[in-house]
Coordinates of C-alpha atoms in Angstrom, one line a residue:
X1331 CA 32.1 -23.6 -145.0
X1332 CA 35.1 -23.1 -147.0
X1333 CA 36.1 -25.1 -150.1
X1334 CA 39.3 -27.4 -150.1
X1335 CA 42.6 -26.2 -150.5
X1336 CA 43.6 -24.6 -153.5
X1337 CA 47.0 -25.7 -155.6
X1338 CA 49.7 -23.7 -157.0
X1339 CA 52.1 -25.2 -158.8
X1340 CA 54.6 -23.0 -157.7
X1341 CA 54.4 -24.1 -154.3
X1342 CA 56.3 -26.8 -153.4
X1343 CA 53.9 -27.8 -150.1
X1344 CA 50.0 -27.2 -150.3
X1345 CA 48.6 -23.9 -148.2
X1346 CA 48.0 -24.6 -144.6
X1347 CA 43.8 -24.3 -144.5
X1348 CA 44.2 -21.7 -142.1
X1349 CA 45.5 -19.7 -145.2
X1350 CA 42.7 -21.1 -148.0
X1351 CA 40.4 -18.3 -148.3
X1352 CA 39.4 -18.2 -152.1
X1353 CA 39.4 -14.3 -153.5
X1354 CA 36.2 -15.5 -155.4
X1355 CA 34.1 -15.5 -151.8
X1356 CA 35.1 -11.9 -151.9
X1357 CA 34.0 -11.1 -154.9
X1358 CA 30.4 -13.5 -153.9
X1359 CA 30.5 -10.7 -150.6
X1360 CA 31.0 -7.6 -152.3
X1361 CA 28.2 -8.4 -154.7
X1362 CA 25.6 -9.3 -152.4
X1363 CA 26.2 -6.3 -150.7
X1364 CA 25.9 -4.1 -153.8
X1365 CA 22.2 -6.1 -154.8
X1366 CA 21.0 -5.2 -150.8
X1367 CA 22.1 -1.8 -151.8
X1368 CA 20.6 -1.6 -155.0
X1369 CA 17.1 -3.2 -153.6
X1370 CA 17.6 -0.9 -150.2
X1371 CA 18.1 1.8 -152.1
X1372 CA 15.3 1.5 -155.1
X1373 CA 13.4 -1.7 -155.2
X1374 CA 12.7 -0.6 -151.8
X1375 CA 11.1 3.1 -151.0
X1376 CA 9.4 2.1 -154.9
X1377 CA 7.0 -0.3 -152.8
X1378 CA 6.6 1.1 -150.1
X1379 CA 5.7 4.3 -152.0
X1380 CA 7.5 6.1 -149.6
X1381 CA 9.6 7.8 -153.0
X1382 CA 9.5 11.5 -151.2
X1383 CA 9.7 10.4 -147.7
X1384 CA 12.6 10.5 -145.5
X1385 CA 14.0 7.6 -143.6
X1386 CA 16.6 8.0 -141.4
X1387 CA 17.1 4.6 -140.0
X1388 CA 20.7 4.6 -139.0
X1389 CA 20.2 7.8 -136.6
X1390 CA 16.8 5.6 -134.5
X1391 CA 14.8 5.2 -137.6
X1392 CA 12.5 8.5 -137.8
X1393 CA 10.0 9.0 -140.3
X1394 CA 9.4 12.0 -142.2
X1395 CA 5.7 12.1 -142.6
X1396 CA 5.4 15.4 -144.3
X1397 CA 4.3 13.6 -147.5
X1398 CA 2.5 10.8 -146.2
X1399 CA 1.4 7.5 -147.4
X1400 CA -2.4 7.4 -146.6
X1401 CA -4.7 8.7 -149.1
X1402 CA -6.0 11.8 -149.0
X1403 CA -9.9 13.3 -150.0
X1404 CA -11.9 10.5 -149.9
X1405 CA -15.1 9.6 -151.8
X1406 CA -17.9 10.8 -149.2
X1407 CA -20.1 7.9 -150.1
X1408 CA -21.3 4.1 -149.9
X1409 CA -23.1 3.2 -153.2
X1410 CA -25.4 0.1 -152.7
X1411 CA -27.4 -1.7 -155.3
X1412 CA -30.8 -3.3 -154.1
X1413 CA -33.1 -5.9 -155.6
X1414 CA -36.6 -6.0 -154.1
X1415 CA -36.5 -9.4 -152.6
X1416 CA -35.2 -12.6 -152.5
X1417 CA -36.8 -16.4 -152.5
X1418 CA -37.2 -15.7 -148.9
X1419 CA -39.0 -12.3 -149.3
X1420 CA -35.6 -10.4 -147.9
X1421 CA -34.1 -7.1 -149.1
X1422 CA -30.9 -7.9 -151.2
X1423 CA -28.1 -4.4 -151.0
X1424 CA -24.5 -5.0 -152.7
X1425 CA -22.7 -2.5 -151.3
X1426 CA -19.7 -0.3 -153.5
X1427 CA -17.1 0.5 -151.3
X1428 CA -16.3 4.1 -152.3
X1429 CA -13.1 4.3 -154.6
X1430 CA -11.2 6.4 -152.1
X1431 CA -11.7 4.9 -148.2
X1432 CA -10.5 3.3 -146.0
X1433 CA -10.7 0.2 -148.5
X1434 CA -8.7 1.8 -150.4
X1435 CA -5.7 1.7 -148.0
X1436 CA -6.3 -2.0 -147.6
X1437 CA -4.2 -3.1 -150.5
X1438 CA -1.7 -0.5 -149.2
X1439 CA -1.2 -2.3 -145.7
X1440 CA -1.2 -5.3 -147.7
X1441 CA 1.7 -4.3 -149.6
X1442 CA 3.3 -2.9 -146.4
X1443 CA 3.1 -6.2 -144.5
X1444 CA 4.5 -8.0 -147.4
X1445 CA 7.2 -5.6 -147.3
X1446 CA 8.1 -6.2 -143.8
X1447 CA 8.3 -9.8 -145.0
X1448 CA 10.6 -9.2 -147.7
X1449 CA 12.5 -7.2 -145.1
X1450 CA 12.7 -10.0 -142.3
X1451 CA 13.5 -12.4 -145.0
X1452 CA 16.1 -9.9 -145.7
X1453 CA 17.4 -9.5 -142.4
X1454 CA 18.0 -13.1 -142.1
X1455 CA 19.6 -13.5 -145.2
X1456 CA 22.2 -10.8 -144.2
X1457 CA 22.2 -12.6 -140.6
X1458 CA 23.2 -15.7 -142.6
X1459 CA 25.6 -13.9 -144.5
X1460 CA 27.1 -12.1 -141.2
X1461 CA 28.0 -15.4 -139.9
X1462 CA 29.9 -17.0 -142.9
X1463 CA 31.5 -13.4 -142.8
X1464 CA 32.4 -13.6 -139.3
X1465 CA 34.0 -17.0 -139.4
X1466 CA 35.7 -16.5 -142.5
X1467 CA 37.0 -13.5 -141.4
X1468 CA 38.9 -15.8 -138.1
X1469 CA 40.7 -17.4 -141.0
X1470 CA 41.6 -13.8 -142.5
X1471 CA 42.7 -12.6 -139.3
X1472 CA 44.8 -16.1 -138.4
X1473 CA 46.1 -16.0 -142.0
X1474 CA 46.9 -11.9 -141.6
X1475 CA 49.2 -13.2 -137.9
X1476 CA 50.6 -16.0 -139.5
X1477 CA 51.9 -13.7 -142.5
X1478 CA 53.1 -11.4 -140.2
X1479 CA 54.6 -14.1 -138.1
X1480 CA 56.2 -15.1 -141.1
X1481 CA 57.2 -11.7 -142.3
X1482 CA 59.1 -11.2 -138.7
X1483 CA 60.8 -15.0 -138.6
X1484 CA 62.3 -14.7 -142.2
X1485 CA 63.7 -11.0 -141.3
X1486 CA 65.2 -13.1 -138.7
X1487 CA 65.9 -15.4 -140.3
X1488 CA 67.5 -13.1 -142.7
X1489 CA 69.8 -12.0 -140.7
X1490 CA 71.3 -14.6 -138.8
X1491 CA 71.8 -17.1 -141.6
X1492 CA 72.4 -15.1 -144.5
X1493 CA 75.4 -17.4 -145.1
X1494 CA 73.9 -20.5 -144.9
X1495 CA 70.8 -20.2 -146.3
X1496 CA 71.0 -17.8 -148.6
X1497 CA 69.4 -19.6 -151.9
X1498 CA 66.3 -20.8 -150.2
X1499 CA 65.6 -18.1 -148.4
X1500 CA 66.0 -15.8 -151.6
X1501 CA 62.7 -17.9 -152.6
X1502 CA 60.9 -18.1 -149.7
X1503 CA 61.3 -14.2 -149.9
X1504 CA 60.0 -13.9 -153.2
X1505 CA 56.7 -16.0 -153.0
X1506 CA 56.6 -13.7 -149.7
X1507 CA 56.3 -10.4 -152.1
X1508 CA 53.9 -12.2 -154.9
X1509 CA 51.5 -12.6 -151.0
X1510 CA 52.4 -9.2 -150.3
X1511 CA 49.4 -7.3 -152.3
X1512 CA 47.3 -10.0 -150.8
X1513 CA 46.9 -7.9 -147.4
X1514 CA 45.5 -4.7 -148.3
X1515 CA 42.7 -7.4 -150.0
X1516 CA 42.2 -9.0 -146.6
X1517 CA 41.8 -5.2 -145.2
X1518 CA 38.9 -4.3 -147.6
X1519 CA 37.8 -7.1 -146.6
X1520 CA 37.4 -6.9 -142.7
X1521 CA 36.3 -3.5 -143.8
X1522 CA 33.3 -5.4 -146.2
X1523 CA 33.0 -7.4 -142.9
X1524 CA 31.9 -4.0 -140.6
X1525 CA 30.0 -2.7 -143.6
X1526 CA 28.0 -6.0 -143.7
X1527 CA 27.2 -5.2 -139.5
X1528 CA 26.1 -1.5 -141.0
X1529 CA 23.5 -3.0 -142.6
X1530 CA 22.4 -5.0 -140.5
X1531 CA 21.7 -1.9 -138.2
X1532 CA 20.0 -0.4 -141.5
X1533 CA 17.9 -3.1 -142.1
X1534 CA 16.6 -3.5 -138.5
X1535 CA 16.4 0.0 -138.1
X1536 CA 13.9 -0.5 -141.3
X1537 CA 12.1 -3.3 -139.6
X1538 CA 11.2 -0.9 -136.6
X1539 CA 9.8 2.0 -139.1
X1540 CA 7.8 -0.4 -141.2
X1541 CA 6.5 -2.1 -137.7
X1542 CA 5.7 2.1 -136.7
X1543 CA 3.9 2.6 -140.3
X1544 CA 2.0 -1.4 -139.9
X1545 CA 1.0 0.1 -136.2
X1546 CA 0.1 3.3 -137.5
X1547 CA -2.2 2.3 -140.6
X1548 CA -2.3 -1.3 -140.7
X1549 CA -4.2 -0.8 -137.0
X1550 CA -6.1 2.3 -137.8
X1551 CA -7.2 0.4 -141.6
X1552 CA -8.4 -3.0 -139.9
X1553 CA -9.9 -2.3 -137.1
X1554 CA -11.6 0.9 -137.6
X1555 CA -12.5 -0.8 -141.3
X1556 CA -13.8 -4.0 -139.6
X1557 CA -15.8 -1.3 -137.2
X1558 CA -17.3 0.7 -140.2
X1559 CA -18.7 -2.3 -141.9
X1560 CA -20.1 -4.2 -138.8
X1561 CA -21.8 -0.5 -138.5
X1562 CA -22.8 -0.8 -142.1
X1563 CA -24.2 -4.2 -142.1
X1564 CA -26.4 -2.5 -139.4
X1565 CA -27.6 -0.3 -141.5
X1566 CA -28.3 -3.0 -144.2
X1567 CA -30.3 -5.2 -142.1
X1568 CA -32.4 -1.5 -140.9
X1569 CA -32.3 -1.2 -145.1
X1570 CA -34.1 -4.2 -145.4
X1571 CA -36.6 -3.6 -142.1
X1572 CA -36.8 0.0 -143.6
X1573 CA -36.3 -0.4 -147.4
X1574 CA -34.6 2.6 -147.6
X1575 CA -35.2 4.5 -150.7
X1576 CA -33.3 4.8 -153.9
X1577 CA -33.2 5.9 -157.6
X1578 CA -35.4 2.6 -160.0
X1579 CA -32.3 1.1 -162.2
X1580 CA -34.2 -2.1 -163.2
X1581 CA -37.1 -4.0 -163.7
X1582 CA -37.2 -7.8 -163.2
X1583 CA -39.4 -10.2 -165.5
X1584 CA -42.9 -10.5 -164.8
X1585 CA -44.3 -13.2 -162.6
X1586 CA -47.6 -14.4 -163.4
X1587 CA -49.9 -14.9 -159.5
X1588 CA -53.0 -16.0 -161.2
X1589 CA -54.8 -15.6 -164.1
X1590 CA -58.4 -14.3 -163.2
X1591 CA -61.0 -11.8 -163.4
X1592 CA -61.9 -9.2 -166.2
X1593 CA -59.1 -7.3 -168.4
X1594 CA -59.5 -4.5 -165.9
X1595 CA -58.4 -5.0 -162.5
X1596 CA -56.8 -4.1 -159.4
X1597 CA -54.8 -6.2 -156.5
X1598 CA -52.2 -5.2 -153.3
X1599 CA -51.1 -6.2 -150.1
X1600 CA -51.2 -3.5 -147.1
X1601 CA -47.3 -2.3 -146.9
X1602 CA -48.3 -1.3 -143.2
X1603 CA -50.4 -5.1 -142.5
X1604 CA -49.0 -5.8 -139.6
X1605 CA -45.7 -8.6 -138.6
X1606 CA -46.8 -12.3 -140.1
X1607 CA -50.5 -10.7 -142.0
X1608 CA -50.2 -11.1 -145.6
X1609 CA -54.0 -10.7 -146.8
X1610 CA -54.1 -10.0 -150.3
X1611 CA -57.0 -7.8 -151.8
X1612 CA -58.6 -8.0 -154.9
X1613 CA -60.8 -5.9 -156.6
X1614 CA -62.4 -6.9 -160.4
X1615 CA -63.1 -3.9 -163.1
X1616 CA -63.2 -0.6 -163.1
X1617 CA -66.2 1.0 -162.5
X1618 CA -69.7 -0.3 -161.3
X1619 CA -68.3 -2.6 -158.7
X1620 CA -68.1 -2.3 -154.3
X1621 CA -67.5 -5.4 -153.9
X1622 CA -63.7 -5.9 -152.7
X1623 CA -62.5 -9.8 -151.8
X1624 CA -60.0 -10.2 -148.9
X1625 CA -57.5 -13.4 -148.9
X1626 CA -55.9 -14.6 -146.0
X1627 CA -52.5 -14.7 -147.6
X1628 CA -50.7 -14.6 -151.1
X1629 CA -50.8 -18.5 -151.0
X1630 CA -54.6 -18.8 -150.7
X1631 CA -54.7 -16.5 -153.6
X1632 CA -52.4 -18.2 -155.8
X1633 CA -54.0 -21.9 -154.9
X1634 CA -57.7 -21.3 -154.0
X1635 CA -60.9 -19.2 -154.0
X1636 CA -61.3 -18.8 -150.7
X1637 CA -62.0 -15.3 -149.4
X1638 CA -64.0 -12.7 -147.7
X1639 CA -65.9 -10.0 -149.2
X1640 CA -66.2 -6.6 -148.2
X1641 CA -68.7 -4.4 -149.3
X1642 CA -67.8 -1.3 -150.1
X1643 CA -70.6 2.2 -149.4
X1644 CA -69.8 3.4 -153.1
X1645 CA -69.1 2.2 -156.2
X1646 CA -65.2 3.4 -157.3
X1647 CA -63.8 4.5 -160.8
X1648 CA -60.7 3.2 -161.9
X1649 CA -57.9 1.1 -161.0
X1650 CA -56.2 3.4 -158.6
X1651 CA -57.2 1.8 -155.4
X1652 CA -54.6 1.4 -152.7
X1653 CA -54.9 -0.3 -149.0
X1654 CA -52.7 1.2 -146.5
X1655 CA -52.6 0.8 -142.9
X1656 CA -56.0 -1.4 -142.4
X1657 CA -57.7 1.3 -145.0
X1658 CA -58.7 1.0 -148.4
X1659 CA -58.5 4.3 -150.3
X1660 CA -60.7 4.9 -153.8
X1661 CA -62.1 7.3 -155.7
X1662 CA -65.9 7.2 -155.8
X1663 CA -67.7 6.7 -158.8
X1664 CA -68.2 9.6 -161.5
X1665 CA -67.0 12.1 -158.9
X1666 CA -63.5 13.4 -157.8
X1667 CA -63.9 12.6 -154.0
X1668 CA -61.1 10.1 -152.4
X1669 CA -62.6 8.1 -150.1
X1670 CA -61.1 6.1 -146.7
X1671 CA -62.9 3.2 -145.3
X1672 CA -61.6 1.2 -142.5
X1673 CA -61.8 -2.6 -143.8
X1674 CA -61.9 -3.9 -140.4
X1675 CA -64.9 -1.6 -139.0
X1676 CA -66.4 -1.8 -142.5
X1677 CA -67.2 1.9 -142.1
X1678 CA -66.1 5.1 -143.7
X1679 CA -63.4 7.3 -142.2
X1680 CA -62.8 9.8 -144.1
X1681 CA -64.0 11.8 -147.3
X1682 CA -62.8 14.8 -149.4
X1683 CA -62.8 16.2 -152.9
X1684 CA -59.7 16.5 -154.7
X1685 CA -59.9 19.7 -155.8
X1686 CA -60.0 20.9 -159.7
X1687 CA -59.0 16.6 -160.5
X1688 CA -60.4 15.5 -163.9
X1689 CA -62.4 12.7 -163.5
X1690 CA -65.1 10.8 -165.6
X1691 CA -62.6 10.1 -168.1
X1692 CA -61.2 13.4 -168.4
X1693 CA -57.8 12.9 -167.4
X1694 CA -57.5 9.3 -168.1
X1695 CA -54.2 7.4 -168.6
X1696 CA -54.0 6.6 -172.2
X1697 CA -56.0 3.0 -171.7
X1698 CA -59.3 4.9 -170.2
X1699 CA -60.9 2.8 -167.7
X1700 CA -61.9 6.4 -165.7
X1701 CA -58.4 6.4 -164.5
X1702 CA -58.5 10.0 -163.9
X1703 CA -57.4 9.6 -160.3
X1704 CA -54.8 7.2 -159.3
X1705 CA -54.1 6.7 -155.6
X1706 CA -50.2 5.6 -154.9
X1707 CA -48.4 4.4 -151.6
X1708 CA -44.5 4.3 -151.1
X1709 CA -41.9 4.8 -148.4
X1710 CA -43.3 8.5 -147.7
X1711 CA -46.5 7.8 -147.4
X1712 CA -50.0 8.5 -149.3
X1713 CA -50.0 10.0 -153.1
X1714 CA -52.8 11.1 -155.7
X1715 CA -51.9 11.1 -159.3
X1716 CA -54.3 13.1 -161.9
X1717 CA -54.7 16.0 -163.7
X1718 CA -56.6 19.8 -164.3
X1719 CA -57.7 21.7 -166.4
X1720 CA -55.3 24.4 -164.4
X1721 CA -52.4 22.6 -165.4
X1722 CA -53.5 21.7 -169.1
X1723 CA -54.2 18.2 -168.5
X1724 CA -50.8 17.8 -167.5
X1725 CA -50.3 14.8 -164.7
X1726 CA -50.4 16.4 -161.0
X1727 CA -48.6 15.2 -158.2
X1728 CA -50.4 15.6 -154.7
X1729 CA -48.9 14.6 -151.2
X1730 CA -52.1 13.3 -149.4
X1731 CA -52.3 12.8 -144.8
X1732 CA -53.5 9.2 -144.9
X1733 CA -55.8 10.7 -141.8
X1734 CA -57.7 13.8 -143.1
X1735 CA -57.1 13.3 -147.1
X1736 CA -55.8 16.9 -147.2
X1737 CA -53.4 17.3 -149.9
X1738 CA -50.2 18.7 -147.9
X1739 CA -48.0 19.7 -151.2
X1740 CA -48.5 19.6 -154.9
X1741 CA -46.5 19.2 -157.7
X1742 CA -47.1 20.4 -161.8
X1743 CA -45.7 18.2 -164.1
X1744 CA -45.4 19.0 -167.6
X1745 CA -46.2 15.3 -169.0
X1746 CA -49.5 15.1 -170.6
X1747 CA -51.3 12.5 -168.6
X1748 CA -53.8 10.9 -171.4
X1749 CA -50.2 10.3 -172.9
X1750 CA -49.4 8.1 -169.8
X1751 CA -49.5 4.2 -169.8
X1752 CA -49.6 4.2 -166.4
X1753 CA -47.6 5.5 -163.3
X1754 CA -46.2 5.2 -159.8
X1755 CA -44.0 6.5 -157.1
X1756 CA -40.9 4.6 -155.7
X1757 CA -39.1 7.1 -153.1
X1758 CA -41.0 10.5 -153.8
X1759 CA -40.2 10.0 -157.4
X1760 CA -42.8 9.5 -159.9
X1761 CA -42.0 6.7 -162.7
X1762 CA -44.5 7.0 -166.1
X1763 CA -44.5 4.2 -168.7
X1764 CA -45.1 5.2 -172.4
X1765 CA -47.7 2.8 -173.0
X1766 CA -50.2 0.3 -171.8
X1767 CA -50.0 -2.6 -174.5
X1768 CA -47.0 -3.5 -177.2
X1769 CA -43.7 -3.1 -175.5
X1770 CA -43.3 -0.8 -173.0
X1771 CA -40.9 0.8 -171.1
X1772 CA -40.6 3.0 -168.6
X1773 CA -39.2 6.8 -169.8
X1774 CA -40.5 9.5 -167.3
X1775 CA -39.5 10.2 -163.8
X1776 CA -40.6 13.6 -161.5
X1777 CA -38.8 14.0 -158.4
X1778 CA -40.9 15.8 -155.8
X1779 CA -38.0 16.1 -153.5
X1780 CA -36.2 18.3 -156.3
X1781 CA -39.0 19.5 -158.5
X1782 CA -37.3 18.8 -161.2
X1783 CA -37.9 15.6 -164.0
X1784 CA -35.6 13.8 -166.5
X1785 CA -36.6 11.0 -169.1
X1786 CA -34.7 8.0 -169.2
X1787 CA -35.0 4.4 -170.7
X1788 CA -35.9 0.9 -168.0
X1789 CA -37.2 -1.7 -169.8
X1790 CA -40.4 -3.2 -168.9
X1791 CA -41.8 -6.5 -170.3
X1792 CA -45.3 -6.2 -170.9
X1793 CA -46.3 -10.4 -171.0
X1794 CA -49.8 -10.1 -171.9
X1795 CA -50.3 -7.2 -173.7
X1796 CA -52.5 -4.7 -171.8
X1797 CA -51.5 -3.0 -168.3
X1798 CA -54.4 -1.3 -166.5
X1799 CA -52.8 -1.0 -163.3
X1800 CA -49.3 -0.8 -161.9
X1801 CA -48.7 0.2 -158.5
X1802 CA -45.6 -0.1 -156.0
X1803 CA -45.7 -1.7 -152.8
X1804 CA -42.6 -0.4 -150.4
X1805 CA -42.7 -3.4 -148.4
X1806 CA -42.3 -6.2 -150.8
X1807 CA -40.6 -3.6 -153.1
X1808 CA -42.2 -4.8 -155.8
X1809 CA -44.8 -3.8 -158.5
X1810 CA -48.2 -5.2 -158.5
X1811 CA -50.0 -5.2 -162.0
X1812 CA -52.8 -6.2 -163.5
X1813 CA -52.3 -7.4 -167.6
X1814 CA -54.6 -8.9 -169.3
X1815 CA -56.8 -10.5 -166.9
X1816 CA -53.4 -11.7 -165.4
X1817 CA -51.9 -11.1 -161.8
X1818 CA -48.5 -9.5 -161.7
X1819 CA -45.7 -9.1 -159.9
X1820 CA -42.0 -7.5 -160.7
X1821 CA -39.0 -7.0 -158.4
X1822 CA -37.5 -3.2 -158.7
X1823 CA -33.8 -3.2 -158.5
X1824 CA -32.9 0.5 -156.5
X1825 CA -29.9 2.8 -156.3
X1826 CA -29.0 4.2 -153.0
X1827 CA -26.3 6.3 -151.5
X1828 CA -25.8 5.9 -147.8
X1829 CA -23.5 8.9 -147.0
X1830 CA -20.0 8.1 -145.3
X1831 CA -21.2 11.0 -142.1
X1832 CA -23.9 8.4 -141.0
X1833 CA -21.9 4.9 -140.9

């Protein structure tokens, strides 16, 4: 409301409080309207970031959209990070939203919404304002009548008793002229009054375009957003079903499984055992030996000696031994033939030479062992590692059907393989360590799916001292190594892209 009556001491009765409108309300009014004119103006398109578009808000609000506020050529793709596994045995991805998606608009709408806040705070500020404006401006208006009113009586006044009351009326006339500048005040302001309504139009007119631009993003951002990751978390839980492939990153600490056998070794698990089997097979040595034991599951192997033993028709060379879909794979004894026998049937499935492969020691990774030949499994399937004479004892990559052995494409490397620690393939992409005792790290990697190679720098904790076989397993994602007498496991930590086209 309005403050009490003012005094003048030239008056010689107080104002009437029809008439007590303070000229400091007016000057509260004017600059009130100049900060919503100043934030309207500035403050305003600044946050929006609508600094080059066009608003017309007092013609209907339209929107020049010629510059836009959405961003424009996005990053084409997810990044996710995956360990191998958790407590549980699960697939672990972090996915990186891309730096340029529809993410990226989030903070945008954000900012938007809290604008349209700011804006309805705003709009009932200046409703607030409207009404002391309105009712202040009844007392302008009475005051303005009465002063006419007045004006009119002492003309009459004037006139009729300029005889009698000549003195007093001199006076009253006088104070009349000192109120006489006073109305062209109270015109400005019933003209701040209509200009305080303009903005009120403005303001709502704002509220309607930001509503449009909320509708228009905030709608297309959320819900298509909220769509695009329930679609990605799809395709993580297929990631972890699938374990998609991905570029190595890391290497995990060594866990120690048990601590048995000879220095020379090999054990896996089947990456293609079927839902709820998890035998684990062991096989002591590397040469001399047919004699492979089968454990029911990874706990019997940790806390007993309880197993089955297969007999195998040959005795194999090496460590390269893989199982792979109810098969064990191995390269026989002093000779360069792989061979596939069926563990269940206990019978021999398949046999064929790998042609012009070192063996005997020839080619061996830089431990020996008659490691010439070292058979690999990962998410593409069946591998043989070795080397030839053709290629200058230079490690060869062959791409092996699981059925017939045939080798279905070859790759020549340029890494000398007796220089190897040892090897295997994550994704089509063969990873070489630069040692088998010491520290060691792995420094080599061959992509088959580019043909190209590149040496990098993962480290690898070698706990006991000697590695004499290191293989990857895609469904554990995991490496399986045999140190020192010593059963190994490490989690892998992968790169992927998932590309934006497939969400």
């Amino acid at each position: 409301g309005s403050p009490g009556p003012a005094r003048n001491e030239g008056w010689p009765e107080p104002i009437p409080a029809a008439m007590s409108v303070p000229l400091l309300k007016i000057g509260v009014v004017l600059s009130t309207m100049a900060m919503i004119t100043n934030w309207m103006s500035q403050t305003l398109p600044s946050l929006v970031g609508l600094n080059t578009t066009k608003l017309t808000a007092a013609s209907g609000g339209t929107l020049d959209r010629s510059t836009g506020v959405l961003p424009t050529n996005p990053e084409e793709s997810w990044q996710v990070y995956s360990s191998a596994q958790d407590s549980e045995g699960r697939c672990i991805c972090t996915v990186v939203a891309p730096q340029q998606t529809m993410c990226s608009r989030d903070a945008r709408t954000k900012q938007l919404r809290q604008l349209l806040e700011k804006v309805q705070n705003m709009s009932q500020s200046i409703e607030v304002l409207d009404r002391r404006t309105q009712r202040d401006l009844q007392y302008v208006e009475k005051m303005e009548n009465q002063m006419k009113g007045l004006e009119s009586k002492f003309k009459q006044v004037e006139e009729s008793h300029k005889q009698h009351l000549a003195r007093q009326f001199k006076a009253i006339k006088a104070k009349m002229e000192e109120l006489r500048p006073l109305i062209p005040v109270l015109e400005e302001y019933k003209a701040d009054a209509k200009l305080v309504l303009q903005f009120k139009e403005e303001v709502q007119n704002l509220t309607s375009v930001l509503n449009e631009l909320q509708e228009e993003i905030g709608a297309y951002d959320y819900e298509e957003l909220q769509n695009r990751v329930s679609n990605l978390e799809e395709r993580l839980r297929a990631c972890m079903q699938k374990l998609a492939c991905g570029k190595l990153t890391g290497i995990s600490d060594p866990v120690t499984i048990k601590t048995s056998g000879s220095r020379f070794g090999s054990w896996m698990t089947d990456p293609l055992a079927p839902e709820g089997e998890n035998k684990v097979w062991y096989m002591d040595s590397y040469h001399n030996n047919r004699f492979v034991r089968e454990y029911k599951s990874m706990s019997d192997f940790m806390n007993t000696d309880n197993f089955t033993s297969h007999r195998l028709p040959h005795p194999w060379s090496g460590t390269g031994q893989v199982v792979y879909n109810g098969s064990i794979y191995f390269n026989k004894y002093q000779s360069h033939i792989i061979i596939r026998f069926d563990l269940k049937t206990e019978s021999i499935l398949k046999t064929r030479s790998l042609d012009y492969a070192g063996y005997n020691n020839m080619y061996h990774y830089a431990w020996g062992g008659h490691s010439d030949i070292d058979l690999m499994v990962d998410e593409n399937g069946l591998w043989a590692v070795y080397a030839t004479n053709q290629n200058a004892g230079n490690i060869v990559i062959s791409k092996l059907d699981p059925n017939t052995l045939q080798s279905l494409q070859t790759w020549n490397t340029s890494y000398p393989k007796r220089s190897a620690g040892e090897a295997f393939i994550i994704c089509g992409t063969l990873y070489v360590t630069n040692g088998y005792s010491g520290g060691t790290k792995v420094h080599y990697a061959y992509q088959t799916n580019a043909s190209t190679y590149e040496y990098i720098d993962i480290p690898f904790q070698n706990k006991y001292s000697h590695i004499s076989m290191l293989d990857y397993n895609p469904k554990d994602r995991a490496l399986y190594a045999w140190n020192n007498g010593h059963q190994i496991l490490y989690n892998v930590t992968l790169f992927h892209v998932i590309r934006s086209d497939e969400l």
